[in-house]
Coordinates of C-alpha atoms and ligand atoms in Angstrom, one line a residue:
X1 CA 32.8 -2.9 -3.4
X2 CA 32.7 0.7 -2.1
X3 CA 33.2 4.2 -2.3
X4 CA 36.8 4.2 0.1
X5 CA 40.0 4.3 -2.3
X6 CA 43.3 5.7 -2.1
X7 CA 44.3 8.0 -4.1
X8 CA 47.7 9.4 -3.9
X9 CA 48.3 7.7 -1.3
X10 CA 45.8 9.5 0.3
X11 CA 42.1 7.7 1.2
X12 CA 39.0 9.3 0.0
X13 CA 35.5 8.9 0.4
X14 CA 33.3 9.3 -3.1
X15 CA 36.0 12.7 -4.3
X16 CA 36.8 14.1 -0.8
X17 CA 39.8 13.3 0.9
X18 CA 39.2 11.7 4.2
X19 CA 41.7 14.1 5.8
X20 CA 40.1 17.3 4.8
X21 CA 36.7 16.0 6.4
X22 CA 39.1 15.5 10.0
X23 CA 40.6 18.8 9.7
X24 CA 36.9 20.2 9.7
X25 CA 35.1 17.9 11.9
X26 CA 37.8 16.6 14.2
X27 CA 37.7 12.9 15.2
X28 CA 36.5 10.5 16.5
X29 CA 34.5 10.6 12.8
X30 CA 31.5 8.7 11.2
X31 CA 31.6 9.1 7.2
X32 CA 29.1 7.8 5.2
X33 CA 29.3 7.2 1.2
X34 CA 25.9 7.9 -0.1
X35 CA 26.7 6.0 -3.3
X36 CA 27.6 3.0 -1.6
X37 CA 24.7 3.0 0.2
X38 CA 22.3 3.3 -2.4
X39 CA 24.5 1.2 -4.8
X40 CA 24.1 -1.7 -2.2
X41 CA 20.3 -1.5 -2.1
X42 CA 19.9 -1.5 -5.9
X43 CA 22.2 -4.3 -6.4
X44 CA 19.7 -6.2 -4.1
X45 CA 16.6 -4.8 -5.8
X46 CA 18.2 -5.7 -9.5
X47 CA 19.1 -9.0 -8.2
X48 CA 15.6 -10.0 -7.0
X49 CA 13.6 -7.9 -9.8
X50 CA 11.9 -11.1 -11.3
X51 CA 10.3 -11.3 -7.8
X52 CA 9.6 -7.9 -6.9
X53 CA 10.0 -8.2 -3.0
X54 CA 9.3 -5.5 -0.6
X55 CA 13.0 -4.7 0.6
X56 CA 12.5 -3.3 4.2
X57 CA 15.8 -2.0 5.4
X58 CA 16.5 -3.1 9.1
X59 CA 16.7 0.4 10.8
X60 CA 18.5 -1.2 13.9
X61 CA 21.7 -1.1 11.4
X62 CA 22.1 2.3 11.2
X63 CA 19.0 4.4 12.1
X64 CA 20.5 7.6 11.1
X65 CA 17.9 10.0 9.4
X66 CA 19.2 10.7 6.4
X67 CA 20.1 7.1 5.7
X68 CA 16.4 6.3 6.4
X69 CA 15.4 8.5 3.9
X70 CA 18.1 8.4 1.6
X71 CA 16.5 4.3 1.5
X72 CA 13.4 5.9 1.7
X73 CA 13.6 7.8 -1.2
X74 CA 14.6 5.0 -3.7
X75 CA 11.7 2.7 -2.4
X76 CA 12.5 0.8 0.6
X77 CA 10.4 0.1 3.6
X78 CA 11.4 0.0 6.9
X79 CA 11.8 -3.1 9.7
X80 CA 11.5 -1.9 13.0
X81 CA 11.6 -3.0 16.5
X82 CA 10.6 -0.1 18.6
X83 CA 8.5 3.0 19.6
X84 CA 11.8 4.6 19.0
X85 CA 12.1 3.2 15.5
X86 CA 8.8 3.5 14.4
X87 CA 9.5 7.0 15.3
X88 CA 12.2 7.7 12.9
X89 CA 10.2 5.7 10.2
X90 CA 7.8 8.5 10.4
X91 CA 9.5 11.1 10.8
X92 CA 11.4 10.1 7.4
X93 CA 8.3 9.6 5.6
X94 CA 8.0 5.8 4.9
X95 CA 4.5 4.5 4.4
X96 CA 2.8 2.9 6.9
X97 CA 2.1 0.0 4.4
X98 CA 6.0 -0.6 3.9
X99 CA 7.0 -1.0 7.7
X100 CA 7.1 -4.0 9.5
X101 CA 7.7 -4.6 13.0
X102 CA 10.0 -7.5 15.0
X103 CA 11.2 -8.0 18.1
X104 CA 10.3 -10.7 21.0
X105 CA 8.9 -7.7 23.7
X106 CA 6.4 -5.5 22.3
X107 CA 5.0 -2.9 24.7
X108 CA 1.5 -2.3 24.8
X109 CA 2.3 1.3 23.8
X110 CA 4.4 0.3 21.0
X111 CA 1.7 -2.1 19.5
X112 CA -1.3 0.4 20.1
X113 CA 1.1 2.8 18.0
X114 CA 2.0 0.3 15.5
X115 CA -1.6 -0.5 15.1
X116 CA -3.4 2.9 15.0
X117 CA -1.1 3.8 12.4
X118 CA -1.8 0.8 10.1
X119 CA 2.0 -1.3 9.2
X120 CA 1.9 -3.8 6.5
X121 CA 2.5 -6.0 10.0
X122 CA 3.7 -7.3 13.0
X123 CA 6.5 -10.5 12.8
X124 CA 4.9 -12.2 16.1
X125 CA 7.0 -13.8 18.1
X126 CA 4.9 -16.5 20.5
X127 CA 1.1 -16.7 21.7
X128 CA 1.0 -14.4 24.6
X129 CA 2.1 -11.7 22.2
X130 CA -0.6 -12.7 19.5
X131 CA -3.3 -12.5 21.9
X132 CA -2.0 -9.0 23.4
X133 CA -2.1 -7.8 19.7
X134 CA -5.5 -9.3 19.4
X135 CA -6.5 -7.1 22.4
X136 CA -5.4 -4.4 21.8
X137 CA -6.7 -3.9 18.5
X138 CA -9.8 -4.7 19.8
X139 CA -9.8 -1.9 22.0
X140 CA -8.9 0.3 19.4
X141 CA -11.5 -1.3 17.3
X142 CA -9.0 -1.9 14.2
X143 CA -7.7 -5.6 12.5
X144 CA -3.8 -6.1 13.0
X145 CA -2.2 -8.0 10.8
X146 CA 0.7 -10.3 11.5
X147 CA 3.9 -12.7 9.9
X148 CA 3.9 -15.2 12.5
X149 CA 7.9 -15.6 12.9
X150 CA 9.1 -18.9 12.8
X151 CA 12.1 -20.6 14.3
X152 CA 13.6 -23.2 11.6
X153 CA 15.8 -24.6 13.7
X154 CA 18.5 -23.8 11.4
X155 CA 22.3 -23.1 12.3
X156 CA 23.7 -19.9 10.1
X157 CA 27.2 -20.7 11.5
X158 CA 27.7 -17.0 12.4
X159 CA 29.1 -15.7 15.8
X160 CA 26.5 -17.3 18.9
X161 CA 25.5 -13.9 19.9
X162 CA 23.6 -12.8 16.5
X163 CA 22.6 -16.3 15.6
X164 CA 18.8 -16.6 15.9
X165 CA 17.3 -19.3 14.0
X166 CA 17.9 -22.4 16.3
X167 CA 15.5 -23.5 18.5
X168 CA 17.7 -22.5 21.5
X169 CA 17.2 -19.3 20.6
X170 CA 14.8 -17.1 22.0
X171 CA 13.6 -16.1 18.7
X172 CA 10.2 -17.3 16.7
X173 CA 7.8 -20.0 17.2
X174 CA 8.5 -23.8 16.2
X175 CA 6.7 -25.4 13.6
X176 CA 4.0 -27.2 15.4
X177 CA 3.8 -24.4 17.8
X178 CA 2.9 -22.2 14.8
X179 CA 0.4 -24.5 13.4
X180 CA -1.6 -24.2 16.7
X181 CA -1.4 -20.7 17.1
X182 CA -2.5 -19.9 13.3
X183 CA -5.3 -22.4 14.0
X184 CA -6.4 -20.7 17.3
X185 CA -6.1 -17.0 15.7
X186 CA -8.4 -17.8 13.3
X187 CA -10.8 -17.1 16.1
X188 CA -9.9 -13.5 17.2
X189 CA -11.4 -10.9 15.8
X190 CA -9.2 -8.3 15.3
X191 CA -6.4 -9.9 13.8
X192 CA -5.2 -11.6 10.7
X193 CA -2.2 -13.9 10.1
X194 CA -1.2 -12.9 6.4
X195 CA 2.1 -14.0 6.7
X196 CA 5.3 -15.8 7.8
X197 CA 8.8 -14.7 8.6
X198 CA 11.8 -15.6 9.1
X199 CA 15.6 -14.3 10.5
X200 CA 18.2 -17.5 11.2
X201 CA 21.0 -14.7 11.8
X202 CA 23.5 -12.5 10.9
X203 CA 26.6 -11.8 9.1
X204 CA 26.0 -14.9 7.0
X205 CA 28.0 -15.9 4.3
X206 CA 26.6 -18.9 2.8
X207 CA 23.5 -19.2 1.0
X208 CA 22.9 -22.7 2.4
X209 CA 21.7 -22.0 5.9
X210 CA 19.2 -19.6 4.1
X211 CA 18.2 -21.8 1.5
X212 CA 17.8 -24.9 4.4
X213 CA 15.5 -22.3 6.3
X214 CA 13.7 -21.2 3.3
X215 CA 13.0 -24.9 1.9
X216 CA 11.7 -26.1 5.9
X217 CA 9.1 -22.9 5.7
X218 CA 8.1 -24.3 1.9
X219 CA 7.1 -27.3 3.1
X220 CA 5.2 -25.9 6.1
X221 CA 3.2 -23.4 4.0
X222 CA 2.8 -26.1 1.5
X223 CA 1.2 -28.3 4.6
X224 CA -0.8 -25.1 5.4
X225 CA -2.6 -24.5 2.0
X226 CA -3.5 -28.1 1.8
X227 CA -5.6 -27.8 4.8
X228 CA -7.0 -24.5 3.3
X229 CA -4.8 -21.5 5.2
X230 CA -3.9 -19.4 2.6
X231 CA -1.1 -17.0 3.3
X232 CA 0.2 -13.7 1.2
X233 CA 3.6 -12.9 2.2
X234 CA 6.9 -14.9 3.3
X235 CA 9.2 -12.4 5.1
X236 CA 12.5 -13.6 4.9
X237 CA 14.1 -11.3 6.9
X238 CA 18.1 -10.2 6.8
X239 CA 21.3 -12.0 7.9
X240 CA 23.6 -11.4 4.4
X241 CA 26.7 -10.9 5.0
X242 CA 29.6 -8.7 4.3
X243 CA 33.5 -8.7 3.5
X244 CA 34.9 -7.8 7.4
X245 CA 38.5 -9.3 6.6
X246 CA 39.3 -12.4 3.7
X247 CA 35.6 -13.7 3.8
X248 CA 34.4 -13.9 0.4
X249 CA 30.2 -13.9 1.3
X250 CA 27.4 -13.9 -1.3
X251 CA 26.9 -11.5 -3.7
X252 CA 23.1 -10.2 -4.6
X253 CA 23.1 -11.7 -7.6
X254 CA 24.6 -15.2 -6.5
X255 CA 22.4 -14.9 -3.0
X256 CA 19.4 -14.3 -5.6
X257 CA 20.2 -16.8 -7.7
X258 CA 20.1 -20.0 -4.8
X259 CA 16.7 -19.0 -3.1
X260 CA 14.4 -16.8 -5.9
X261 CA 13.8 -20.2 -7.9
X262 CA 12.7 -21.4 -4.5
X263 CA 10.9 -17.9 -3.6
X264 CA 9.1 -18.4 -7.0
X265 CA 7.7 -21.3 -6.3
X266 CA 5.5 -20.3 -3.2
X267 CA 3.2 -17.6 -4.8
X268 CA 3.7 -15.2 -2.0
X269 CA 4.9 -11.4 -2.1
X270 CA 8.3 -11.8 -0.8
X271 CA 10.1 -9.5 2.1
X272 CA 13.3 -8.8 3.0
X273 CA 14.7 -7.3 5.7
X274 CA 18.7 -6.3 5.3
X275 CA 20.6 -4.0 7.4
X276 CA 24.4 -5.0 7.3
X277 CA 24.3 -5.7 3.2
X278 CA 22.8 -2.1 2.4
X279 CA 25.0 0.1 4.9
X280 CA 28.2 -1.7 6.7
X281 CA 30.3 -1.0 3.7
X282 CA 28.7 2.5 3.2
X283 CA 30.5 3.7 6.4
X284 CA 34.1 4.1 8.4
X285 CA 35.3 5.5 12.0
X286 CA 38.2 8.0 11.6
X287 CA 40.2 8.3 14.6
X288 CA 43.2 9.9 15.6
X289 CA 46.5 8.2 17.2
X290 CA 47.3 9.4 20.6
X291 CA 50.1 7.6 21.9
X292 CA 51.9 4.9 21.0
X293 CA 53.2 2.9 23.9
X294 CA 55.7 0.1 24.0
X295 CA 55.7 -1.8 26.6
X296 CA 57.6 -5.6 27.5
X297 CA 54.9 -7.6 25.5
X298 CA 53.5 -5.5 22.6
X299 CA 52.8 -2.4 21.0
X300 CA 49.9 -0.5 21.8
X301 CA 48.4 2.3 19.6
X302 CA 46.2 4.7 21.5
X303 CA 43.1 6.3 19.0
X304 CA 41.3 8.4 20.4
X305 CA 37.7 6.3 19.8
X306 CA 36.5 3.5 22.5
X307 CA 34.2 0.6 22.6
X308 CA 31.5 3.6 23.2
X309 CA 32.0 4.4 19.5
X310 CA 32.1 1.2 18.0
X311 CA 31.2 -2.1 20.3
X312 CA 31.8 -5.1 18.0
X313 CA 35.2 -6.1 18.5
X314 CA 34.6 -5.5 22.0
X315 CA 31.3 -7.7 22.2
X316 CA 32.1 -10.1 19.4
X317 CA 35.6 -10.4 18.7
X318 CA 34.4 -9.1 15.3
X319 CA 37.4 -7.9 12.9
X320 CA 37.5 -4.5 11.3
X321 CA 40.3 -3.7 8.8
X322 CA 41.8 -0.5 9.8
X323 CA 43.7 1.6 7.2
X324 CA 45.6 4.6 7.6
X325 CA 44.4 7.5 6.1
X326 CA 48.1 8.2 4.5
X327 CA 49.0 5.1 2.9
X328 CA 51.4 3.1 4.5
X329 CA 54.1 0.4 3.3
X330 CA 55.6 -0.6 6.7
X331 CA 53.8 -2.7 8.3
X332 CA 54.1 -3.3 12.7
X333 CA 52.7 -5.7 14.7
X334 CA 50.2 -3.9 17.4
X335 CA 47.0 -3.7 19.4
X336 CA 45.0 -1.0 18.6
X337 CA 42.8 0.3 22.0
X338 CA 40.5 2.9 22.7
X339 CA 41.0 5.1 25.7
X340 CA 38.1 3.2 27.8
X341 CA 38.6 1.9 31.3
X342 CA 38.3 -1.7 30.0
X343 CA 41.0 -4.5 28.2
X344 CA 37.9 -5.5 26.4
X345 CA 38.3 -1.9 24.8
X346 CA 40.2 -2.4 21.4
X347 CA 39.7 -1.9 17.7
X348 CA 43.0 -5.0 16.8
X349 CA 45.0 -7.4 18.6
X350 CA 48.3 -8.3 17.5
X351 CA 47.6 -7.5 14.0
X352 CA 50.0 -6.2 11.7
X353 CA 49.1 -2.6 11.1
X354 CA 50.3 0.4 9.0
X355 CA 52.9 1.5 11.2
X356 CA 51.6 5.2 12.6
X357 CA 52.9 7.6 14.3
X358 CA 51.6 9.7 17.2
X359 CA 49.3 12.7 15.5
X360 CA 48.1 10.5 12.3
X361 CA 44.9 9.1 11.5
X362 CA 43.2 5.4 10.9
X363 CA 40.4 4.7 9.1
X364 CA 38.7 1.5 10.9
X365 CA 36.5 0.3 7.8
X366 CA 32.7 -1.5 7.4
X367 CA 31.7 0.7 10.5
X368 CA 28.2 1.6 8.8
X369 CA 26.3 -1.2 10.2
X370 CA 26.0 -1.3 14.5
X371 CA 28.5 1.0 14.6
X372 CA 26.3 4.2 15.6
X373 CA 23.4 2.5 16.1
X374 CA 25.3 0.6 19.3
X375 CA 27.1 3.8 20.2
X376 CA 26.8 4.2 24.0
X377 CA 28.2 7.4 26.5
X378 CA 30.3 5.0 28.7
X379 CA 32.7 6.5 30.4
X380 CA 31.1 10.2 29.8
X381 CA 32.5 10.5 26.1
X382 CA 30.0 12.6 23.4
X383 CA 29.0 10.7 21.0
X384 CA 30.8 11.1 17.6
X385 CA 29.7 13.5 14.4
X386 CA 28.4 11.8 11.4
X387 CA 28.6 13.2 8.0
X388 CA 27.6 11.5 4.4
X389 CA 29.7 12.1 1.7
X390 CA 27.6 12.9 -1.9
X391 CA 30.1 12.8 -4.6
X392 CA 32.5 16.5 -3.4
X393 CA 29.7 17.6 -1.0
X394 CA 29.6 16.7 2.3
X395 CA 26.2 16.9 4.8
X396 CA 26.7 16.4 8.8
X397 CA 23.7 14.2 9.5
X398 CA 24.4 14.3 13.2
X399 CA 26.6 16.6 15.2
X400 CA 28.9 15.7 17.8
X401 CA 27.8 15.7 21.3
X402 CA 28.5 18.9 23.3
X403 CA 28.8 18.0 27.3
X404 CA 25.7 19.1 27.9
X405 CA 23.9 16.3 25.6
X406 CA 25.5 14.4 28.4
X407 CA 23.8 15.4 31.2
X408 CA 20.5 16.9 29.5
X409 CA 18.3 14.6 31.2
X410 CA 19.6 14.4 34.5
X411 CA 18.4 16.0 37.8
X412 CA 20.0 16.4 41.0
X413 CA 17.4 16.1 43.8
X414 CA 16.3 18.8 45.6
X415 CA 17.8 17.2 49.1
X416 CA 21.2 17.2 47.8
X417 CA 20.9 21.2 46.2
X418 CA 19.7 22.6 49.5
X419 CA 23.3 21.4 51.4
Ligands
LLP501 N1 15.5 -8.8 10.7 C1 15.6 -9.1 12.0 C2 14.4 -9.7 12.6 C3 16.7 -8.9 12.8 O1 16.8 -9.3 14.0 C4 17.9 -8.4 12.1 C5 19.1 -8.1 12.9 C6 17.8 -8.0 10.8 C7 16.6 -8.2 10.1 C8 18.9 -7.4 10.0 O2 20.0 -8.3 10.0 P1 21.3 -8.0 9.0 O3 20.8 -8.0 7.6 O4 21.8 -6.6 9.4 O5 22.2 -9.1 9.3 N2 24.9 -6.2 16.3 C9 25.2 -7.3 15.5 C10 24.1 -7.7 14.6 C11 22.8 -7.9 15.3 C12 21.7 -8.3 14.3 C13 20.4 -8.2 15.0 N3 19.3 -8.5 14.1 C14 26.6 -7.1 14.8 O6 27.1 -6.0 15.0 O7 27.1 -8.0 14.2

């Protein structure tokens, strides 16, 4: 469910009318529905109150400041996997003690940072990096502390490109890998393995894969504490998925009620680490028909937004539904393509669409999550405005670019000037 309804034939985000927003802010258009953000992260928190987990919203989803600390503000941490996004975490406040931090190729510069400023921990994601850790807070004099992230071996059935739990993957550590390494680190000195973790994928909409991961890490920890390794937490990172098109994926409650008897069972304080749940149907891209062009084969509409704005049907074949912002009832057949100097550039193919005219506007919905966050400058475009929607107010949480973002960081060299 979300805040995005017709009324009058006319769609609306929370009690503003998407229209009004494009007449102010022009298009292409990021709008966020604060309620639906936070309405998704409570239904998640409610669902798994008996357990209390730490829910640490994946900033890589959408790590616009004001969704960080709109999170923020009702309790979550943060998962990270950058210098860059541990960045933002402080910049919106989150405590130190509620971040944690993933990702296969930590700098040295990005653990010292990590480390000096005391996360909950670091999801580790093979040896080499466990001893650089080790190292490093050695130098610094400090104890890290670390999830070990394992790789189940599990398949999510998702698209190949965001699956990460198979052993093919270059995600996590195997099982007897892990075993090794936690009895190795029990040597170094400045480090602690508290925890486990675990990510099998994304956009997934059964609870089995999770609940096949989640039992194969049981019995490992269960192996563990026999032979006396005691452990605190059990991150089991993010993956739920959403309604794109006629999926019908997991609720909280239903998702909570497969794997929190099994959760229950190990003792530990439980993480979680959503992105796409809490904010992909908290957000849309508004864009404006150009053209339409008929040519001997099919029916292109023209929008004004590319792959720059909005990459997943582009890189994954993913589906967005696309309304138009004035309600239609005849439907056409139709590609819908951004302006970008690629065939891989489109938004629909042969779909049947509300049948628009040059001038109007479409709404291409569940943009929240890596929509912005995957927003690139190809082919010189400015990078859209964002603005969240509160009820009647509305808050631009990032302007549009001006031409001059473009080129901000760029020098000519002197050689060239002086011609
Ligand atoms: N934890 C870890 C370690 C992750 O790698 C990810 C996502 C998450 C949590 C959050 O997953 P979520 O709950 O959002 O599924 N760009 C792709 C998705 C890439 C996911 C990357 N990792 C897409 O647009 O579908």
């Amino acid at each position: 469910m979300h805040e995005f309804r017709y009324r009058n034939n006319s769609l609306y985000c929370e009690e503003v009318k998407i229209k009004d927003l494009v007449k102010r802010f022009g298009t292409p258009l990021y709008v966020y529905s604060y309620q639906t953000l936070i309405n998704h992260f409570v239904k998640l928190e409610e669902a798994f109150r008996p357990i209390n987990p730490l829910i640490c919203y994946s900033v890589k989803a959408n790590s616009n400041l004001a969704i960080l600390k709109a999170l923020v503000d009702k309790g979550a941490g943060l998962d990270i996997v950058s210098g860059g996004e541990l960045f933002r975490a402080q910049r919106v406040g989150c405590q130190p003690k509620k971040i944690v931090y993933a990702s296969v190729g930590k700098t040295d510069r990005e653990i010292e940072e990590a480390v000096k400023l005391g996360i909950l921990f670091f999801n580790v994601e093979s040896y080499p990096e466990l001893e650089n850790i080790q190292h490093i807070a050695k130098k610094l004099n400090k104890t890290a502390y670390v999830a070990l992230r394992i790789n189940p071996d599990v398949e999510p059935k998702t698209h190949k490109y965001i699956t990460t739990g198979k052993l093919t993957n270059k995600f996590g550590i195997d099982f007897r890998s892990a075993k090794q390494i936690i009895l190795l680190a029990s040597g170094f000195s400045n480090l602690r393995i508290t925890g486990l973790h675990i990510h099998i994928g994304s956009q997934i909409t059964s609870p089995d894969p999770f609940v096949a991961a989640i039992k194969k890490v049981i019995g490992f920890i269960d192996k563990l504490k026999k032979e006396g390794i005691k452990l605190e937490y059990l991150n089991i990172g993010g993956g739920l998925g959403i309604i794109y098109d006629r999926e019908s994926p997991q609720t909280a409650a239903k998702f909570a009620a497969k794997v929190l008897p099994l959760l229950r069972k190990t003792g530990l304080k439980i993480i979680m680490e959503p992105g796409r749940f809490i904010v992909g149907n908290a957000g849309i891209l508004v864009t404006k028909v150009l053209y339409v062009k008929n040519t001997p084969k099919k029916k292109f509409i023209i929008v004004d937004s590319g792959m720059n704005d909005l990459i997943r049907p582009a890189l994954y074949n993913a589906y967005h539904n696309i309304l138009a912002l004035h309600k239609k009832n005849r439907l056409e057949k139709a590609d819908i393509v951004g302006p970008i100097c690629e065939s891989g550039d489109f938004f629909a193919k042969d779909r049947e669409l509300p049948k628009v005219e040059e001038g109007e506007y479409l709404a291409i919905m569940s943009a929240g999550a890596y929509g912005f966050s995957m927003s690139s400058n190809y082919n010189s475009r400015r990078r859209p405005e964002e603005v969240m929607v509160v009820k009647d107010k509305v808050f631009v949480i990032r302007k549009r670019e001006s031409s001059v973002d473009l080129i901000r960081n760029e020098t000519v060299p002197f050689f060239l000037l002086s011609r």
